Amino acid sequence: KTKAGAESLVLLLGVVCFGAGLSANLRLSPVAVCFLMGLVIGNLPGVDRGMLGETLSKIERPIYLLFLLVVGAVWDVRDATGWVLMLIFVISRFAGKWVGTLVGARVESYSLEPAVRRSLVVAPMGALSLAVVVNAQILYPGGWISWVVTAVVAGAVITEIIGQRTT
């Protein structure tokens, strides 16, 4: 079983690296191409989805930490405009989630307890938003993209800190 797990890990990482490299070489979005490849691999007949999920859960955290290393490498911390944009982004994100939970509370089928609503409002951002802005930075370097990268990366850090403090 270990051999099959190791082989599936090597195959999975090889397919993802091939897809990301090929898409970047063709000036396509590596995030979108790898997403589509994941859909295809996950829906292939004969694929042991249990072993695939187990393999992905084992490598998720190390890959996420490597991804954060790449994000830190492309992030220009000195970008003052991005920090102002980050404040607007974080405030509007919290306000939008707060309004959404209030509207949902008025509809009986979406009504949640106050503690659950609060946890939804302060939930941290996922890795997909970071992946999208890094992808945009790689595909379209320069210009105002660096502002957006600063806003999203710093916003992710701030929302993570706020989420940890309030829960």
PDB file of C-alpha atoms in Angstrom:
ATOM      1  CA  LYS A   1       0.000   0.000   0.000  1.00  0.00           C
ATOM      2  CA  THR A   2       2.836   2.413   0.721  1.00  0.00           C
ATOM      3  CA  LYS A   3       4.284   1.799  -2.721  1.00  0.00           C
ATOM      4  CA  ALA A   4       0.938   2.575  -4.365  1.00  0.00           C
ATOM      5  CA  GLY A   5       0.607   5.727  -2.242  1.00  0.00           C
ATOM      6  CA  ALA A   6       4.110   6.886  -3.168  1.00  0.00           C
ATOM      7  CA  GLU A   7       3.484   6.155  -6.825  1.00  0.00           C
ATOM      8  CA  SER A   8       0.212   8.073  -6.791  1.00  0.00           C
ATOM      9  CA  LEU A   9       1.955  11.011  -5.084  1.00  0.00           C
ATOM     10  CA  VAL A  10       4.690  11.118  -7.725  1.00  0.00           C
ATOM     11  CA  LEU A  11       2.148  10.808 -10.527  1.00  0.00           C
ATOM     12  CA  LEU A  12      -0.084  13.498  -9.046  1.00  0.00           C
ATOM     13  CA  LEU A  13       2.760  15.974  -8.482  1.00  0.00           C
ATOM     14  CA  GLY A  14       4.175  15.226 -11.928  1.00  0.00           C
ATOM     15  CA  VAL A  15       0.865  15.931 -13.639  1.00  0.00           C
ATOM     16  CA  VAL A  16       0.380  19.163 -11.695  1.00  0.00           C
ATOM     17  CA  CYS A  17       3.930  20.369 -12.412  1.00  0.00           C
ATOM     18  CA  PHE A  18       3.609  19.467 -16.080  1.00  0.00           C
ATOM     19  CA  GLY A  19       0.290  21.271 -16.367  1.00  0.00           C
ATOM     20  CA  ALA A  20       1.530  24.360 -14.538  1.00  0.00           C
ATOM     21  CA  GLY A  21       4.731  24.548 -16.565  1.00  0.00           C
ATOM     22  CA  LEU A  22       2.987  23.996 -19.881  1.00  0.00           C
ATOM     23  CA  SER A  23       0.298  26.550 -19.140  1.00  0.00           C
ATOM     24  CA  ALA A  24       2.816  29.158 -17.992  1.00  0.00           C
ATOM     25  CA  ASN A  25       4.851  28.562 -21.154  1.00  0.00           C
ATOM     26  CA  LEU A  26       1.724  29.072 -23.263  1.00  0.00           C
ATOM     27  CA  ARG A  27       0.809  32.208 -21.241  1.00  0.00           C
ATOM     28  CA  LEU A  28      -2.315  30.554 -19.857  1.00  0.00           C
ATOM     29  CA  SER A  29      -3.424  30.652 -16.258  1.00  0.00           C
ATOM     30  CA  PRO A  30      -1.661  27.855 -14.330  1.00  0.00           C
ATOM     31  CA  VAL A  31      -4.402  28.019 -11.685  1.00  0.00           C
ATOM     32  CA  ALA A  32      -7.166  27.437 -14.223  1.00  0.00           C
ATOM     33  CA  VAL A  33      -5.269  24.717 -16.100  1.00  0.00           C
ATOM     34  CA  CYS A  34      -4.388  22.832 -12.911  1.00  0.00           C
ATOM     35  CA  PHE A  35      -7.983  23.175 -11.734  1.00  0.00           C
ATOM     36  CA  LEU A  36      -9.215  21.594 -14.956  1.00  0.00           C
ATOM     37  CA  MET A  37      -6.561  18.870 -14.703  1.00  0.00           C
ATOM     38  CA  GLY A  38      -7.706  18.131 -11.171  1.00  0.00           C
ATOM     39  CA  LEU A  39     -11.274  17.777 -12.398  1.00  0.00           C
ATOM     40  CA  VAL A  40     -10.179  15.363 -15.113  1.00  0.00           C
ATOM     41  CA  ILE A  41      -7.982  13.274 -12.805  1.00  0.00           C
ATOM     42  CA  GLY A  42     -10.628  13.184 -10.092  1.00  0.00           C
ATOM     43  CA  ASN A  43     -13.268  11.944 -12.538  1.00  0.00           C
ATOM     44  CA  LEU A  44     -11.210   9.375 -14.420  1.00  0.00           C
ATOM     45  CA  PRO A  45     -12.664   5.876 -14.248  1.00  0.00           C
ATOM     46  CA  GLY A  46     -10.643   3.465 -12.169  1.00  0.00           C
ATOM     47  CA  VAL A  47      -9.136   6.144  -9.920  1.00  0.00           C
ATOM     48  CA  ASP A  48      -9.182   5.238  -6.242  1.00  0.00           C
ATOM     49  CA  ARG A  49     -10.660   8.447  -4.887  1.00  0.00           C
ATOM     50  CA  GLY A  50     -10.019   7.428  -1.299  1.00  0.00           C
ATOM     51  CA  MET A  51      -6.293   7.010  -1.899  1.00  0.00           C
ATOM     52  CA  LEU A  52      -6.231  10.200  -3.986  1.00  0.00           C
ATOM     53  CA  GLY A  53      -7.883  12.167  -1.168  1.00  0.00           C
ATOM     54  CA  GLU A  54      -5.551  10.629   1.397  1.00  0.00           C
ATOM     55  CA  THR A  55      -2.518  11.521  -0.696  1.00  0.00           C
ATOM     56  CA  LEU A  56      -3.720  15.090  -1.180  1.00  0.00           C
ATOM     57  CA  SER A  57      -4.431  15.539   2.520  1.00  0.00           C
ATOM     58  CA  LYS A  58      -0.881  14.446   3.376  1.00  0.00           C
ATOM     59  CA  ILE A  59       0.789  16.925   1.048  1.00  0.00           C
ATOM     60  CA  GLU A  60      -1.628  19.834   1.421  1.00  0.00           C
ATOM     61  CA  ARG A  61       0.152  21.646   4.247  1.00  0.00           C
ATOM     62  CA  PRO A  62       3.726  21.368   2.874  1.00  0.00           C
ATOM     63  CA  ILE A  63       2.581  22.561  -0.547  1.00  0.00           C
ATOM     64  CA  TYR A  64       0.671  25.439   1.031  1.00  0.00           C
ATOM     65  CA  LEU A  65       3.794  26.483   2.964  1.00  0.00           C
ATOM     66  CA  LEU A  66       5.863  26.383  -0.234  1.00  0.00           C
ATOM     67  CA  PHE A  67       3.163  28.426  -1.929  1.00  0.00           C
ATOM     68  CA  LEU A  68       3.361  31.039   0.836  1.00  0.00           C
ATOM     69  CA  LEU A  69       7.119  31.177   0.262  1.00  0.00           C
ATOM     70  CA  VAL A  70       6.487  31.993  -3.416  1.00  0.00           C
ATOM     71  CA  VAL A  71       3.867  34.569  -2.469  1.00  0.00           C
ATOM     72  CA  GLY A  72       6.347  36.242  -0.145  1.00  0.00           C
ATOM     73  CA  ALA A  73       8.916  36.338  -2.936  1.00  0.00           C
ATOM     74  CA  VAL A  74       6.650  38.220  -5.351  1.00  0.00           C
ATOM     75  CA  TRP A  75       5.150  40.551  -2.732  1.00  0.00           C
ATOM     76  CA  ASP A  76       6.547  44.091  -2.629  1.00  0.00           C
ATOM     77  CA  VAL A  77       5.956  45.159   0.966  1.00  0.00           C
ATOM     78  CA  ARG A  78       7.013  48.775   0.266  1.00  0.00           C
ATOM     79  CA  ASP A  79       3.952  49.441  -1.937  1.00  0.00           C
ATOM     80  CA  ALA A  80       2.061  52.189  -0.037  1.00  0.00           C
ATOM     81  CA  THR A  81      -0.895  52.265  -2.419  1.00  0.00           C
ATOM     82  CA  GLY A  82      -1.429  48.543  -1.879  1.00  0.00           C
ATOM     83  CA  TRP A  83      -1.588  49.043   1.891  1.00  0.00           C
ATOM     84  CA  VAL A  84      -4.325  51.671   1.491  1.00  0.00           C
ATOM     85  CA  LEU A  85      -6.152  49.339  -0.874  1.00  0.00           C
ATOM     86  CA  MET A  86      -5.736  46.568   1.720  1.00  0.00           C
ATOM     87  CA  LEU A  87      -7.550  48.635   4.353  1.00  0.00           C
ATOM     88  CA  ILE A  88     -10.444  49.202   1.967  1.00  0.00           C
ATOM     89  CA  PHE A  89     -10.404  45.524   0.978  1.00  0.00           C
ATOM     90  CA  VAL A  90     -10.442  44.181   4.540  1.00  0.00           C
ATOM     91  CA  ILE A  91     -13.114  46.601   5.763  1.00  0.00           C
ATOM     92  CA  SER A  92     -15.373  45.963   2.773  1.00  0.00           C
ATOM     93  CA  ARG A  93     -14.836  42.205   3.079  1.00  0.00           C
ATOM     94  CA  PHE A  94     -15.874  42.168   6.738  1.00  0.00           C
ATOM     95  CA  ALA A  95     -18.778  44.545   6.068  1.00  0.00           C
ATOM     96  CA  GLY A  96     -20.016  42.463   3.145  1.00  0.00           C
ATOM     97  CA  LYS A  97     -19.865  39.248   5.128  1.00  0.00           C
ATOM     98  CA  TRP A  98     -21.586  40.900   8.086  1.00  0.00           C
ATOM     99  CA  VAL A  99     -24.409  42.236   5.883  1.00  0.00           C
ATOM    100  CA  GLY A 100     -24.699  38.838   4.200  1.00  0.00           C
ATOM    101  CA  THR A 101     -25.131  37.048   7.500  1.00  0.00           C
ATOM    102  CA  LEU A 102     -27.695  39.626   8.639  1.00  0.00           C
ATOM    103  CA  VAL A 103     -29.711  39.164   5.444  1.00  0.00           C
ATOM    104  CA  GLY A 104     -29.388  35.409   5.799  1.00  0.00           C
ATOM    105  CA  ALA A 105     -30.635  35.619   9.383  1.00  0.00           C
ATOM    106  CA  ARG A 106     -33.851  37.254   8.165  1.00  0.00           C
ATOM    107  CA  VAL A 107     -34.581  34.290   5.866  1.00  0.00           C
ATOM    108  CA  GLU A 108     -35.714  31.355   7.977  1.00  0.00           C
ATOM    109  CA  SER A 109     -34.004  28.651   5.906  1.00  0.00           C
ATOM    110  CA  TYR A 110     -30.635  30.479   6.201  1.00  0.00           C
ATOM    111  CA  SER A 111     -30.973  31.467   9.842  1.00  0.00           C
ATOM    112  CA  LEU A 112     -27.869  30.672  11.880  1.00  0.00           C
ATOM    113  CA  GLU A 113     -26.980  31.036  15.522  1.00  0.00           C
ATOM    114  CA  PRO A 114     -25.092  34.247  16.415  1.00  0.00           C
ATOM    115  CA  ALA A 115     -21.849  32.395  17.181  1.00  0.00           C
ATOM    116  CA  VAL A 116     -21.921  30.692  13.775  1.00  0.00           C
ATOM    117  CA  ARG A 117     -22.661  33.991  12.037  1.00  0.00           C
ATOM    118  CA  ARG A 118     -19.754  35.662  13.832  1.00  0.00           C
ATOM    119  CA  SER A 119     -17.416  32.841  12.813  1.00  0.00           C
ATOM    120  CA  LEU A 120     -18.519  33.267   9.189  1.00  0.00           C
ATOM    121  CA  VAL A 121     -17.797  36.991   9.302  1.00  0.00           C
ATOM    122  CA  VAL A 122     -14.259  36.573  10.675  1.00  0.00           C
ATOM    123  CA  ALA A 123     -13.376  33.463   8.649  1.00  0.00           C
ATOM    124  CA  PRO A 124      -9.933  33.765   7.042  1.00  0.00           C
ATOM    125  CA  MET A 125      -9.396  33.960   3.312  1.00  0.00           C
ATOM    126  CA  GLY A 126      -8.616  30.822   1.407  1.00  0.00           C
ATOM    127  CA  ALA A 127      -5.574  30.029  -0.671  1.00  0.00           C
ATOM    128  CA  LEU A 128      -7.456  30.508  -3.938  1.00  0.00           C
ATOM    129  CA  SER A 129      -7.502  34.302  -3.689  1.00  0.00           C
ATOM    130  CA  LEU A 130      -3.757  34.300  -3.066  1.00  0.00           C
ATOM    131  CA  ALA A 131      -3.239  31.954  -6.006  1.00  0.00           C
ATOM    132  CA  VAL A 132      -5.279  34.171  -8.315  1.00  0.00           C
ATOM    133  CA  VAL A 133      -3.339  37.358  -7.485  1.00  0.00           C
ATOM    134  CA  VAL A 134       0.031  35.609  -7.733  1.00  0.00           C
ATOM    135  CA  ASN A 135      -1.106  34.175 -11.060  1.00  0.00           C
ATOM    136  CA  ALA A 136      -2.037  37.673 -12.246  1.00  0.00           C
ATOM    137  CA  GLN A 137       1.326  39.004 -11.047  1.00  0.00           C
ATOM    138  CA  ILE A 138       3.165  36.312 -13.015  1.00  0.00           C
ATOM    139  CA  LEU A 139       1.098  36.684 -16.188  1.00  0.00           C
ATOM    140  CA  TYR A 140       0.912  40.499 -16.161  1.00  0.00           C
ATOM    141  CA  PRO A 141       3.920  41.886 -14.269  1.00  0.00           C
ATOM    142  CA  GLY A 142       4.149  45.558 -13.390  1.00  0.00           C
ATOM    143  CA  GLY A 143       1.505  48.212 -13.202  1.00  0.00           C
ATOM    144  CA  TRP A 144      -1.315  48.166 -10.698  1.00  0.00           C
ATOM    145  CA  ILE A 145      -1.218  44.381 -10.165  1.00  0.00           C
ATOM    146  CA  SER A 146       1.355  44.887  -7.400  1.00  0.00           C
ATOM    147  CA  TRP A 147      -1.215  47.005  -5.533  1.00  0.00           C
ATOM    148  CA  VAL A 148      -3.711  44.157  -5.703  1.00  0.00           C
ATOM    149  CA  VAL A 149      -1.088  41.619  -4.592  1.00  0.00           C
ATOM    150  CA  THR A 150      -0.250  43.775  -1.573  1.00  0.00           C
ATOM    151  CA  ALA A 151      -3.926  44.262  -0.748  1.00  0.00           C
ATOM    152  CA  VAL A 152      -4.806  40.577  -0.957  1.00  0.00           C
ATOM    153  CA  VAL A 153      -1.688  39.166   0.728  1.00  0.00           C
ATOM    154  CA  ALA A 154      -1.713  41.705   3.560  1.00  0.00           C
ATOM    155  CA  GLY A 155      -5.509  41.324   3.784  1.00  0.00           C
ATOM    156  CA  ALA A 156      -5.095  37.574   4.162  1.00  0.00           C
ATOM    157  CA  VAL A 157      -2.602  38.096   6.984  1.00  0.00           C
ATOM    158  CA  ILE A 158      -4.824  40.659   8.733  1.00  0.00           C
ATOM    159  CA  THR A 159      -7.987  38.549   8.432  1.00  0.00           C
ATOM    160  CA  GLU A 160      -6.091  35.516   9.728  1.00  0.00           C
ATOM    161  CA  ILE A 161      -4.921  37.486  12.766  1.00  0.00           C
ATOM    162  CA  ILE A 162      -8.404  38.876  13.411  1.00  0.00           C
ATOM    163  CA  GLY A 163      -9.946  35.433  12.976  1.00  0.00           C
ATOM    164  CA  GLN A 164      -7.507  33.886  15.450  1.00  0.00           C
ATOM    165  CA  ARG A 165      -8.057  36.674  17.998  1.00  0.00           C
ATOM    166  CA  THR A 166     -11.867  36.523  17.907  1.00  0.00           C
ATOM    167  CA  THR A 167     -12.404  32.761  17.948  1.00  0.00           C
TER     168      THR A 167
END
